[in-house]
PDB file of C-alpha atoms (C1' of nucleotides) in Angstrom:
ATOM      1  CA  UNK A   1      14.270   8.281   1.422  1.00  0.00           C
ATOM      2  CA  UNK A   2      17.014   6.029   2.179  1.00  0.00           C
ATOM      3  CA  UNK A   3      20.456   6.193   0.253  1.00  0.00           C
ATOM      4  CA  UNK A   4      21.501   2.729   1.232  1.00  0.00           C
ATOM      5  CA  UNK A   5      21.276   0.612  -1.268  1.00  0.00           C
ATOM      6  CA  UNK A   6      23.868  -1.776  -0.314  1.00  0.00           C
ATOM      7  CA  UNK A   7      22.036  -4.118   1.260  1.00  0.00           C
ATOM      8  CA  UNK A   8      19.166  -3.816  -1.279  1.00  0.00           C
ATOM      9  CA  UNK A   9      21.128  -3.783  -4.614  1.00  0.00           C
ATOM     10  CA  UNK A  10      19.628  -6.686  -5.603  1.00  0.00           C
ATOM     11  CA  UNK A  11      16.050  -6.336  -4.923  1.00  0.00           C
ATOM     12  CA  UNK A  12      13.522  -3.585  -5.520  1.00  0.00           C
ATOM     13  CA  UNK A  13      13.149  -1.542  -2.978  1.00  0.00           C
ATOM     14  CA  UNK A  14       9.791  -2.372  -0.901  1.00  0.00           C
ATOM     15  CA  UNK A  15       7.299   0.608  -1.433  1.00  0.00           C
ATOM     16  CA  UNK A  16       7.284   3.025   1.580  1.00  0.00           C
ATOM     17  CA  UNK A  17       5.740   1.687   4.438  1.00  0.00           C
ATOM     18  CA  UNK A  18       5.784   4.802   6.566  1.00  0.00           C
ATOM     19  CA  UNK A  19       4.389   6.853   3.606  1.00  0.00           C
ATOM     20  CA  UNK A  20       1.319   4.118   3.589  1.00  0.00           C
ATOM     21  CA  UNK A  21       1.341   4.630   7.225  1.00  0.00           C
ATOM     22  CA  UNK A  22       1.139   8.327   6.814  1.00  0.00           C
ATOM     23  CA  UNK A  23      -1.743   7.932   4.370  1.00  0.00           C
ATOM     24  CA  UNK A  24      -3.661   6.187   6.404  1.00  0.00           C
ATOM     25  CA  UNK A  25      -2.512   2.821   6.641  1.00  0.00           C
ATOM     26  CA  UNK A  26      -3.817   2.127  10.339  1.00  0.00           C
ATOM     27  CA  UNK A  27      -7.181   2.593   9.023  1.00  0.00           C
ATOM     28  CA  UNK A  28      -5.981  -0.175   6.114  1.00  0.00           C
ATOM     29  CA  UNK A  29      -8.136  -3.235   5.359  1.00  0.00           C
ATOM     30  CA  UNK A  30      -6.399  -3.111   2.077  1.00  0.00           C
ATOM     31  CA  UNK A  31      -5.755  -6.788   2.387  1.00  0.00           C
ATOM     32  CA  UNK A  32      -8.068  -9.591   3.910  1.00  0.00           C
ATOM     33  CA  UNK A  33      -5.460 -10.777   6.233  1.00  0.00           C
ATOM     34  CA  UNK A  34      -6.424 -12.670   8.787  1.00  0.00           C
ATOM     35  CA  UNK A  35      -4.153 -11.130  11.525  1.00  0.00           C
ATOM     36  CA  UNK A  36      -5.326  -7.756  10.114  1.00  0.00           C
ATOM     37  CA  UNK A  37      -8.256  -7.351  12.440  1.00  0.00           C
ATOM     38  CA  UNK A  38      -6.698  -8.262  15.896  1.00  0.00           C
ATOM     39  CA  UNK A  39      -3.607  -6.193  14.517  1.00  0.00           C
ATOM     40  CA  UNK A  40      -5.862  -3.267  14.347  1.00  0.00           C
ATOM     41  CA  UNK A  41      -7.633  -3.716  17.739  1.00  0.00           C
ATOM     42  CA  UNK A  42      -4.510  -3.791  19.229  1.00  0.00           C
ATOM     43  CA  UNK A  43      -3.382  -1.497  17.219  1.00  0.00           C
ATOM     44  CA  UNK A  44      -6.408   0.796  18.150  1.00  0.00           C
ATOM     45  CA  UNK A  45      -4.894   0.088  22.025  1.00  0.00           C
ATOM     46  CA  UNK A  46      -1.602   0.850  20.933  1.00  0.00           C
ATOM     47  CA  UNK A  47      -2.686   4.274  19.400  1.00  0.00           C
ATOM     48  CA  UNK A  48      -5.089   5.236  22.197  1.00  0.00           C
ATOM     49  CA  UNK A  49      -2.008   4.082  25.087  1.00  0.00           C
ATOM     50  CA  UNK A  50       0.255   6.245  23.248  1.00  0.00           C
ATOM     51  CA  UNK A  51      -2.121   8.878  22.473  1.00  0.00           C
ATOM     52  CA  UNK A  52      -2.111   9.172  26.420  1.00  0.00           C
ATOM     53  CA  UNK A  53       1.482   8.897  26.435  1.00  0.00           C
ATOM     54  CA  UNK A  54       1.889  12.122  24.117  1.00  0.00           C
ATOM     55  CA  UNK A  55      -1.298  14.198  25.720  1.00  0.00           C
ATOM     56  CA  UNK A  56       0.680  13.690  29.546  1.00  0.00           C
ATOM     57  CA  UNK A  57       3.967  14.713  27.408  1.00  0.00           C
ATOM     58  CA  UNK A  58       1.777  17.787  26.898  1.00  0.00           C
ATOM     59  CA  UNK A  59       0.460  17.633  30.008  1.00  0.00           C
ATOM     60  CA  UNK A  60      -2.929  17.929  28.838  1.00  0.00           C
ATOM     61  CA  UNK A  61      -3.807  14.374  30.203  1.00  0.00           C
ATOM     62  CA  UNK A  62      -7.238  14.322  32.314  1.00  0.00           C
ATOM     63  CA  UNK A  63      -8.370  17.423  30.418  1.00  0.00           C
ATOM     64  CA  UNK A  64     -12.054  17.303  31.011  1.00  0.00           C
ATOM     65  CA  UNK A  65     -12.921  19.670  27.996  1.00  0.00           C
ATOM     66  CA  UNK A  66     -13.967  17.195  24.921  1.00  0.00           C
ATOM     67  CA  UNK A  67     -13.634  19.536  22.446  1.00  0.00           C
ATOM     68  CA  UNK A  68     -10.293  20.512  23.812  1.00  0.00           C
ATOM     69  CA  UNK A  69      -9.626  16.829  23.564  1.00  0.00           C
ATOM     70  CA  UNK A  70     -10.898  16.686  20.225  1.00  0.00           C
ATOM     71  CA  UNK A  71      -8.202  18.973  19.071  1.00  0.00           C
ATOM     72  CA  UNK A  72      -5.618  17.492  21.154  1.00  0.00           C
ATOM     73  CA  UNK A  73      -6.462  13.939  19.847  1.00  0.00           C
ATOM     74  CA  UNK A  74      -5.903  15.370  16.526  1.00  0.00           C
ATOM     75  CA  UNK A  75      -2.344  16.561  17.749  1.00  0.00           C
ATOM     76  CA  UNK A  76      -1.799  13.216  19.431  1.00  0.00           C
ATOM     77  CA  UNK A  77      -2.386  11.277  16.162  1.00  0.00           C
ATOM     78  CA  UNK A  78      -0.066  13.612  14.095  1.00  0.00           C
ATOM     79  CA  UNK A  79       2.754  12.982  17.164  1.00  0.00           C
ATOM     80  CA  UNK A  80       1.893   9.459  17.075  1.00  0.00           C
ATOM     81  CA  UNK A  81       2.811   9.480  13.420  1.00  0.00           C
ATOM     82  CA  UNK A  82       5.955  11.165  14.096  1.00  0.00           C
ATOM     83  CA  UNK A  83       6.514   8.743  16.658  1.00  0.00           C
ATOM     84  CA  UNK A  84       6.085   5.764  14.712  1.00  0.00           C
ATOM     85  CA  UNK A  85       8.601   7.283  11.840  1.00  0.00           C
ATOM     86  CA  UNK A  86      10.875   8.150  14.037  1.00  0.00           C
ATOM     87  CA  UNK A  87      11.064   4.651  15.650  1.00  0.00           C
ATOM     88  CA  UNK A  88      10.265   2.812  12.086  1.00  0.00           C
ATOM     89  CA  UNK A  89      13.296   4.871  10.976  1.00  0.00           C
ATOM     90  CA  UNK A  90      15.608   3.833  13.864  1.00  0.00           C
ATOM     91  CA  UNK A  91      14.757   0.051  13.459  1.00  0.00           C
ATOM     92  CA  UNK A  92      15.647   0.503   9.375  1.00  0.00           C
ATOM     93  CA  UNK A  93      18.805   2.021  10.113  1.00  0.00           C
ATOM     94  CA  UNK A  94      19.506  -0.611  12.735  1.00  0.00           C
ATOM     95  CA  UNK A  95      18.862  -3.164   9.895  1.00  0.00           C
ATOM     96  CA  UNK A  96      20.936  -1.425   7.762  1.00  0.00           C
ATOM     97  CA  UNK A  97      23.763  -1.297   9.883  1.00  0.00           C
ATOM     98  CA  UNK A  98      23.348  -5.093  10.346  1.00  0.00           C
ATOM     99  CA  UNK A  99      23.511  -5.777   6.598  1.00  0.00           C
ATOM    100  CA  UNK A 100      26.244  -3.572   6.500  1.00  0.00           C
ATOM    101  CA  UNK A 101      28.300  -5.862   9.060  1.00  0.00           C
ATOM    102  CA  UNK A 102      26.809  -8.847   7.211  1.00  0.00           C
ATOM    103  CA  UNK A 103      28.609  -7.657   3.815  1.00  0.00           C
ATOM    104  CA  UNK A 104      31.550  -6.606   5.552  1.00  0.00           C
ATOM    105  CA  UNK A 105      31.849 -10.114   6.765  1.00  0.00           C
ATOM    106  CA  UNK A 106      30.777 -11.764   3.326  1.00  0.00           C
ATOM    107  CA  UNK A 107      34.005  -9.580   2.024  1.00  0.00           C
ATOM    108  CA  UNK A 108      36.340 -11.548   4.218  1.00  0.00           C
ATOM    109  CA  UNK A 109      35.045 -14.898   3.751  1.00  0.00           C
ATOM    110  CA  UNK A 110      36.466 -17.506   1.152  1.00  0.00           C
ATOM    111  CA  UNK A 111      34.466 -17.571  -1.549  1.00  0.00           C
ATOM    112  CA  UNK A 112      34.440 -15.941  -4.840  1.00  0.00           C
ATOM    113  CA  UNK A 113      33.234 -12.717  -4.733  1.00  0.00           C
ATOM    114  CA  UNK A 114      32.245 -10.804  -7.959  1.00  0.00           C
ATOM    115  CA  UNK A 115      29.500  -9.015  -9.770  1.00  0.00           C
ATOM    116  CA  UNK A 116      28.208 -12.218 -11.218  1.00  0.00           C
ATOM    117  CA  UNK A 117      28.130 -14.173  -8.220  1.00  0.00           C
ATOM    118  CA  UNK A 118      25.438 -14.368  -6.058  1.00  0.00           C
ATOM    119  CA  UNK A 119      25.916 -13.202  -2.479  1.00  0.00           C
ATOM    120  CA  UNK A 120      25.662 -15.542   0.552  1.00  0.00           C
ATOM    121  CA  UNK A 121      22.632 -15.620   2.112  1.00  0.00           C
ATOM    122  CA  UNK A 122      22.517 -14.007   5.386  1.00  0.00           C
ATOM    123  CA  UNK A 123      22.719 -17.576   7.192  1.00  0.00           C
ATOM    124  CA  UNK A 124      24.862 -19.337   4.749  1.00  0.00           C
ATOM    125  CA  UNK A 125      27.387 -16.333   5.832  1.00  0.00           C
ATOM    126  CA  UNK A 126      27.156 -17.096   9.677  1.00  0.00           C
ATOM    127  CA  UNK A 127      27.510 -20.690   9.240  1.00  0.00           C
ATOM    128  CA  UNK A 128      30.071 -20.503   6.253  1.00  0.00           C
ATOM    129  CA  UNK A 129      32.167 -17.896   8.898  1.00  0.00           C
ATOM    130  CA  UNK A 130      31.910 -20.243  11.451  1.00  0.00           C
ATOM    131  CA  UNK A 131      33.456 -22.814   9.724  1.00  0.00           C
ATOM    132  CA  UNK A 132      36.096 -20.699   8.316  1.00  0.00           C
ATOM    133  CA  UNK A 133      36.497 -19.771  12.355  1.00  0.00           C
ATOM    134  CA  UNK A 134      36.832 -22.982  13.127  1.00  0.00           C
ATOM    135  CA  UNK A 135      39.202 -24.196  10.218  1.00  0.00           C
ATOM    136  CA  UNK A 136      41.674 -21.502  10.919  1.00  0.00           C
ATOM    137  CA  UNK A 137      41.190 -22.476  14.707  1.00  0.00           C
ATOM    138  CA  UNK A 138      42.285 -26.158  14.123  1.00  0.00           C
ATOM    139  CA  UNK A 139      45.037 -24.991  11.300  1.00  0.00           C
ATOM    140  CA  UNK A 140      46.539 -22.797  13.546  1.00  0.00           C
ATOM    141  CA  UNK A 141      46.729 -25.357  15.986  1.00  0.00           C
ATOM    142  CA  UNK A 142      48.017 -28.316  13.674  1.00  0.00           C
ATOM    143  CA  UNK A 143      50.827 -25.994  12.700  1.00  0.00           C
ATOM    144  CA  UNK A 144      51.790 -25.099  15.639  1.00  0.00           C
ATOM    145  CA  UNK A 145      51.920 -29.037  16.746  1.00  0.00           C
ATOM    146  CA  UNK A 146      54.057 -29.335  13.514  1.00  0.00           C
ATOM    147  CA  UNK A 147      56.623 -26.846  14.101  1.00  0.00           C
ATOM    148  CA  UNK A 148      56.417 -27.732  17.873  1.00  0.00           C
ATOM    149  CA  UNK A 149      57.706 -31.253  16.813  1.00  0.00           C
ATOM    150  CA  UNK A 150      59.951 -30.411  14.117  1.00  0.00           C
ATOM    151  CA  UNK A 151      61.762 -27.451  15.692  1.00  0.00           C
ATOM    152  CA  UNK A 152      61.345 -28.335  18.946  1.00  0.00           C
ATOM    153  CA  UNK A 153      59.246 -26.613  21.837  1.00  0.00           C
ATOM    154  CA  UNK A 154      61.826 -24.358  22.898  1.00  0.00           C
ATOM    155  CA  UNK A 155      62.331 -22.643  19.882  1.00  0.00           C
ATOM    156  CA  UNK A 156      58.810 -22.385  18.330  1.00  0.00           C
ATOM    157  CA  UNK A 157      58.344 -20.779  21.834  1.00  0.00           C
ATOM    158  CA  UNK A 158      60.448 -17.820  20.995  1.00  0.00           C
ATOM    159  CA  UNK A 159      59.015 -17.744  17.259  1.00  0.00           C
ATOM    160  CA  UNK A 160      57.468 -14.228  16.400  1.00  0.00           C
ATOM    161  CA  UNK A 161      54.074 -15.318  15.136  1.00  0.00           C
ATOM    162  CA  UNK A 162      52.947 -18.955  15.671  1.00  0.00           C
ATOM    163  CA  UNK A 163      53.329 -19.421  19.268  1.00  0.00           C
ATOM    164  CA  UNK A 164      55.483 -16.317  20.654  1.00  0.00           C
ATOM    165  CA  UNK A 165      51.982 -14.093  19.949  1.00  0.00           C
ATOM    166  CA  UNK A 166      49.211 -16.178  21.166  1.00  0.00           C
ATOM    167  CA  UNK A 167      49.862 -15.352  24.907  1.00  0.00           C
ATOM    168  CA  UNK A 168      50.164 -11.741  24.359  1.00  0.00           C
ATOM    169  CA  UNK A 169      47.256 -11.324  22.431  1.00  0.00           C
ATOM    170  CA  UNK A 170      44.097 -12.753  23.522  1.00  0.00           C
ATOM    171  CA  UNK A 171      41.891 -12.292  20.755  1.00  0.00           C
ATOM    172  CA  UNK A 172      44.548 -14.180  18.317  1.00  0.00           C
ATOM    173  CA  UNK A 173      42.462 -17.505  17.256  1.00  0.00           C
ATOM    174  CA  UNK A 174      45.766 -19.889  18.545  1.00  0.00           C
ATOM    175  CA  UNK A 175      44.731 -18.544  22.051  1.00  0.00           C
ATOM    176  CA  UNK A 176      40.818 -18.212  21.205  1.00  0.00           C
ATOM    177  CA  UNK A 177      41.236 -22.166  21.359  1.00  0.00           C
ATOM    178  CA  UNK A 178      42.027 -22.457  24.915  1.00  0.00           C
ATOM    179  CA  UNK A 179      39.747 -19.832  26.058  1.00  0.00           C
ATOM    180  CA  UNK A 180      36.866 -19.939  23.796  1.00  0.00           C
ATOM    181  CA  UNK A 181      33.256 -20.716  24.520  1.00  0.00           C
ATOM    182  CA  UNK A 182      32.328 -23.831  25.879  1.00  0.00           C
ATOM    183  CA  UNK A 183      30.154 -24.462  22.865  1.00  0.00           C
ATOM    184  CA  UNK A 184      33.024 -24.085  20.195  1.00  0.00           C
ATOM    185  CA  UNK A 185      34.933 -25.967  22.577  1.00  0.00           C
ATOM    186  CA  UNK A 186      33.302 -28.914  22.110  1.00  0.00           C
ATOM    187  CA  UNK A 187      32.652 -27.966  18.543  1.00  0.00           C
ATOM    188  CA  UNK A 188      36.401 -27.801  18.118  1.00  0.00           C
ATOM    189  CA  UNK A 189      37.116 -31.067  20.280  1.00  0.00           C
ATOM    190  CA  UNK A 190      34.309 -32.999  17.562  1.00  0.00           C
ATOM    191  CA  UNK A 191      35.638 -30.949  14.332  1.00  0.00           C
ATOM    192  CA  UNK A 192      39.205 -31.626  13.402  1.00  0.00           C
ATOM    193  CA  UNK A 193      40.767 -30.045  10.093  1.00  0.00           C
ATOM    194  CA  UNK A 194      39.729 -33.268   8.400  1.00  0.00           C
ATOM    195  CA  UNK A 195      36.103 -32.814   9.225  1.00  0.00           C
ATOM    196  CA  UNK A 196      36.124 -28.476   8.788  1.00  0.00           C
ATOM    197  CA  UNK A 197      35.725 -27.479   5.533  1.00  0.00           C
ATOM    198  CA  UNK A 198      36.675 -23.709   3.747  1.00  0.00           C
ATOM    199  CA  UNK A 199      38.399 -22.706   0.672  1.00  0.00           C
ATOM    200  CA  UNK A 200      41.696 -21.417   0.838  1.00  0.00           C
ATOM    201  CA  UNK A 201      43.201 -21.119  -2.639  1.00  0.00           C
ATOM    202  CA  UNK A 202      46.457 -21.042  -3.317  1.00  0.00           C
ATOM    203  CA  UNK A 203      47.414 -22.337   0.075  1.00  0.00           C
ATOM    204  CA  UNK A 204      50.467 -24.893  -2.120  1.00  0.00           C
ATOM    205  CA  UNK A 205      53.303 -23.703  -0.753  1.00  0.00           C
ATOM    206  CA  UNK A 206      52.685 -23.407   3.483  1.00  0.00           C
ATOM    207  CA  UNK A 207      54.719 -20.753   5.421  1.00  0.00           C
ATOM    208  CA  UNK A 208      53.317 -21.217   8.741  1.00  0.00           C
ATOM    209  CA  UNK A 209      50.664 -18.556   9.910  1.00  0.00           C
ATOM    210  CA  UNK A 210      51.431 -16.530   6.640  1.00  0.00           C
ATOM    211  CA  UNK A 211      50.131 -17.463   3.254  1.00  0.00           C
ATOM    212  CA  UNK A 212      47.350 -19.364   5.366  1.00  0.00           C
ATOM    213  CA  UNK A 213      45.569 -16.204   6.225  1.00  0.00           C
ATOM    214  CA  UNK A 214      46.889 -13.975   3.238  1.00  0.00           C
ATOM    215  CA  UNK A 215      44.843 -15.451   0.679  1.00  0.00           C
ATOM    216  CA  UNK A 216      44.971 -13.908  -2.774  1.00  0.00           C
ATOM    217  CA  UNK A 217      41.224 -12.919  -2.930  1.00  0.00           C
ATOM    218  CA  UNK A 218      41.200 -11.836   0.729  1.00  0.00           C
ATOM    219  CA  UNK A 219      42.602  -8.690   2.437  1.00  0.00           C
ATOM    220  CA  UNK A 220      44.873  -9.891   6.090  1.00  0.00           C
ATOM    221  CA  UNK A 221      41.688 -10.468   8.311  1.00  0.00           C
ATOM    222  CA  UNK A 222      41.266  -7.478  10.652  1.00  0.00           C
ATOM    223  CA  UNK A 223      41.387  -9.569  14.098  1.00  0.00           C
ATOM    224  CA  UNK A 224      42.256  -5.783  15.825  1.00  0.00           C
ATOM    225  CA  UNK A 225      45.435  -7.695  17.405  1.00  0.00           C
ATOM    226  CA  UNK A 226      48.069  -5.940  15.578  1.00  0.00           C
ATOM    227  CA  UNK A 227      49.143  -9.183  14.400  1.00  0.00           C
ATOM    228  CA  UNK A 228      52.113  -8.318  12.143  1.00  0.00           C
ATOM    229  CA  UNK A 229      52.253 -11.407  10.427  1.00  0.00           C
ATOM    230  CA  UNK A 230      48.816 -10.881   8.483  1.00  0.00           C
ATOM    231  CA  UNK A 231      50.166  -6.953   7.810  1.00  0.00           C
ATOM    232  CA  UNK A 232      51.922  -7.754   4.497  1.00  0.00           C
ATOM    233  CA  UNK A 233      55.225  -7.497   5.815  1.00  0.00           C
ATOM    234  CA  UNK A 234      57.646 -10.013   5.763  1.00  0.00           C
ATOM    235  CA  UNK A 235      59.100 -11.596   8.980  1.00  0.00           C
ATOM    236  CA  UNK A 236      63.010 -11.771   9.642  1.00  0.00           C
ATOM    237  CA  UNK A 237      62.668 -14.640  11.798  1.00  0.00           C
ATOM    238  CA  UNK A 238      64.914 -17.853  10.898  1.00  0.00           C
ATOM    239  CA  UNK A 239      61.692 -20.123  10.959  1.00  0.00           C
ATOM    240  CA  UNK A 240      59.660 -17.664   8.308  1.00  0.00           C
ATOM    241  CA  UNK A 241      62.661 -17.783   5.908  1.00  0.00           C
ATOM    242  CA  UNK A 242      63.074 -21.949   5.783  1.00  0.00           C
ATOM    243  CA  UNK A 243      61.228 -23.708   3.189  1.00  0.00           C
ATOM    244  CA  UNK A 244      58.274 -25.164   4.366  1.00  0.00           C
ATOM    245  CA  UNK A 245      58.634 -28.758   5.703  1.00  0.00           C
ATOM    246  CA  UNK A 246      57.139 -31.653   4.098  1.00  0.00           C
ATOM    247  CA  UNK A 247      54.989 -32.559   6.754  1.00  0.00           C
ATOM    248  CA  UNK A 248      53.004 -29.333   6.036  1.00  0.00           C
ATOM    249  CA  UNK A 249      51.888 -30.590   2.942  1.00  0.00           C
ATOM    250  CA  UNK A 250      49.432 -33.048   4.648  1.00  0.00           C
ATOM    251  CA  UNK A 251      48.001 -29.803   5.955  1.00  0.00           C
ATOM    252  CA  UNK A 252      47.595 -28.479   2.985  1.00  0.00           C
ATOM    253  CA  UNK A 253      45.585 -31.241   1.592  1.00  0.00           C
ATOM    254  CA  UNK A 254      43.194 -30.949   4.880  1.00  0.00           C
ATOM    255  CA  UNK A 255      42.584 -27.931   4.033  1.00  0.00           C
ATOM    256  CA  UNK A 256      41.810 -28.509   0.312  1.00  0.00           C
ATOM    257  CA  UNK A 257      39.179 -30.771   1.389  1.00  0.00           C
ATOM    258  CA  UNK A 258      36.957 -28.095   1.615  1.00  0.00           C
ATOM    259  CA  UNK A 259      34.176 -28.817   1.667  1.00  0.00           C
ATOM    260  CA  UNK A 260      30.738 -30.699   1.143  1.00  0.00           C
ATOM    261  CA  UNK A 261      29.395 -28.377   4.002  1.00  0.00           C
ATOM    262  CA  UNK A 262      30.515 -25.045   2.780  1.00  0.00           C
ATOM    263  CA  UNK A 263      29.276 -26.148  -1.006  1.00  0.00           C
ATOM    264  CA  UNK A 264      25.893 -26.949   0.491  1.00  0.00           C
ATOM    265  CA  UNK A 265      26.360 -23.366   1.578  1.00  0.00           C
ATOM    266  CA  UNK A 266      26.952 -21.833  -1.766  1.00  0.00           C
ATOM    267  CA  UNK A 267      24.288 -23.717  -3.694  1.00  0.00           C
TER     268      UNK A 267
ATOM    269  C1'  DT B   1       3.608 -22.134  -7.971  1.00  0.00           C
ATOM    270  C1'  DA B   2       5.960 -23.288  -3.734  1.00  0.00           C
ATOM    271  C1'  DG B   3       9.690 -22.476  -1.021  1.00  0.00           C
ATOM    272  C1'  DG B   4      13.875 -19.446   0.114  1.00  0.00           C
ATOM    273  C1'  DC B   5      15.243 -15.181   1.463  1.00  0.00           C
ATOM    274  C1'  DC B   6      14.537 -10.198   2.054  1.00  0.00           C
ATOM    275  C1'  DA B   7      12.597  -5.362   4.450  1.00  0.00           C
ATOM    276  C1'  DT B   8       9.649  -3.692   7.133  1.00  0.00           C
ATOM    277  C1'  DC B   9       6.843  -2.770  10.538  1.00  0.00           C
ATOM    278  C1'  DT B  10       5.238  -3.660  15.223  1.00  0.00           C
ATOM    279  C1'  DG B  11       5.312  -4.234  20.176  1.00  0.00           C
ATOM    280  C1'  DG B  12       7.149  -6.393  23.609  1.00  0.00           C
ATOM    281  C1'  DT B  13      11.514  -6.232  26.927  1.00  0.00           C
ATOM    282  C1'  DC B  14      15.776  -4.862  28.903  1.00  0.00           C
ATOM    283  C1'  DC B  15      19.140  -1.445  29.256  1.00  0.00           C
ATOM    284  C1'  DT B  16      21.169   3.199  30.265  1.00  0.00           C
TER     285       DT B  16
ATOM    286  C1'  DA C   1      11.632   8.240  29.113  1.00  0.00           C
ATOM    287  C1'  DG C   2      13.952   7.153  25.456  1.00  0.00           C
ATOM    288  C1'  DG C   3      16.931   4.358  22.854  1.00  0.00           C
ATOM    289  C1'  DA C   4      18.635  -0.569  21.374  1.00  0.00           C
ATOM    290  C1'  DC C   5      17.216  -5.685  20.670  1.00  0.00           C
ATOM    291  C1'  DC C   6      14.488  -8.769  19.321  1.00  0.00           C
ATOM    292  C1'  DA C   7      11.053 -11.718  17.473  1.00  0.00           C
ATOM    293  C1'  DG C   8       6.581 -12.296  15.043  1.00  0.00           C
ATOM    294  C1'  DA C   9       4.353 -11.043  11.320  1.00  0.00           C
ATOM    295  C1'  DT C  10       3.770 -10.064   6.404  1.00  0.00           C
ATOM    296  C1'  DG C  11       4.308  -9.419   1.560  1.00  0.00           C
ATOM    297  C1'  DG C  12       8.010  -8.756  -2.221  1.00  0.00           C
ATOM    298  C1'  DC C  13      11.032 -10.547  -5.322  1.00  0.00           C
ATOM    299  C1'  DC C  14      13.165 -14.178  -7.337  1.00  0.00           C
ATOM    300  C1'  DT C  15      14.463 -19.324  -8.759  1.00  0.00           C
ATOM    301  C1'  DA C  16      13.730 -23.876  -9.405  1.00  0.00           C
TER     302       DA C  16
END
DNA sequence: TAGGCCATCTGGTCCT
DNA sequence: AGGACCAGATGGCCTA
């Protein structure tokens, strides 16, 4: 029925409940669930309600002829089945789309990918993503600060990526730190880079804003801002041509402190 | 076997 | 009115 296997690859697909429904699931008492009795009654109510809706759609509501009503009730049950199938199908598609988005998020998360690695659960994905964003944001802030200290504020203000772009690209994390939701803002305030934890392998030789995001296993993050630093292109500016200042190694070590939190997520 | 995770169904609510 | 979104319920699968 549904060909989507990406979100269900690790488990057998469930029995087709629509099929069950069509075979008389609404008469079901195939398991002794305490909820089923109440559901059955409410379901009957629903059936009647929807039946009325369908009947009214067909312009037959209020028909006094009982034999006609019986026929039309039968028709309406078919309509109800079709309606239910339609609604269920929409909901399934919605959840499949949600799972696809979740897979997309997993793909850009800094954790080991591969067939032998069990994929992150949904909750772990969301929590890790949050930590990752927080870490990136605070790293960026820290780098901006360091660059400002080293080269002076006026120069860094003209730097193509780390500072100058932030005003032009509102969605960039370096700008988001000032515009973020109050909750995130408070989270940032309480989460410096040492308490944050995310995995960024191969970050040893740091160039501001470059190698931070260009991890070997992850593609450039699609932030939607057209931020050219992340497009894999070499940057011609003087700052990017210079070797990394020794102060930035402190950032490296803080980044490598990844994570009791994150490791917990991966358990 | 218990608990975690998940897909699905379902009814309610909100939105367009 | 119909669709999107949400939360609760349920059962299946898997793992410690």
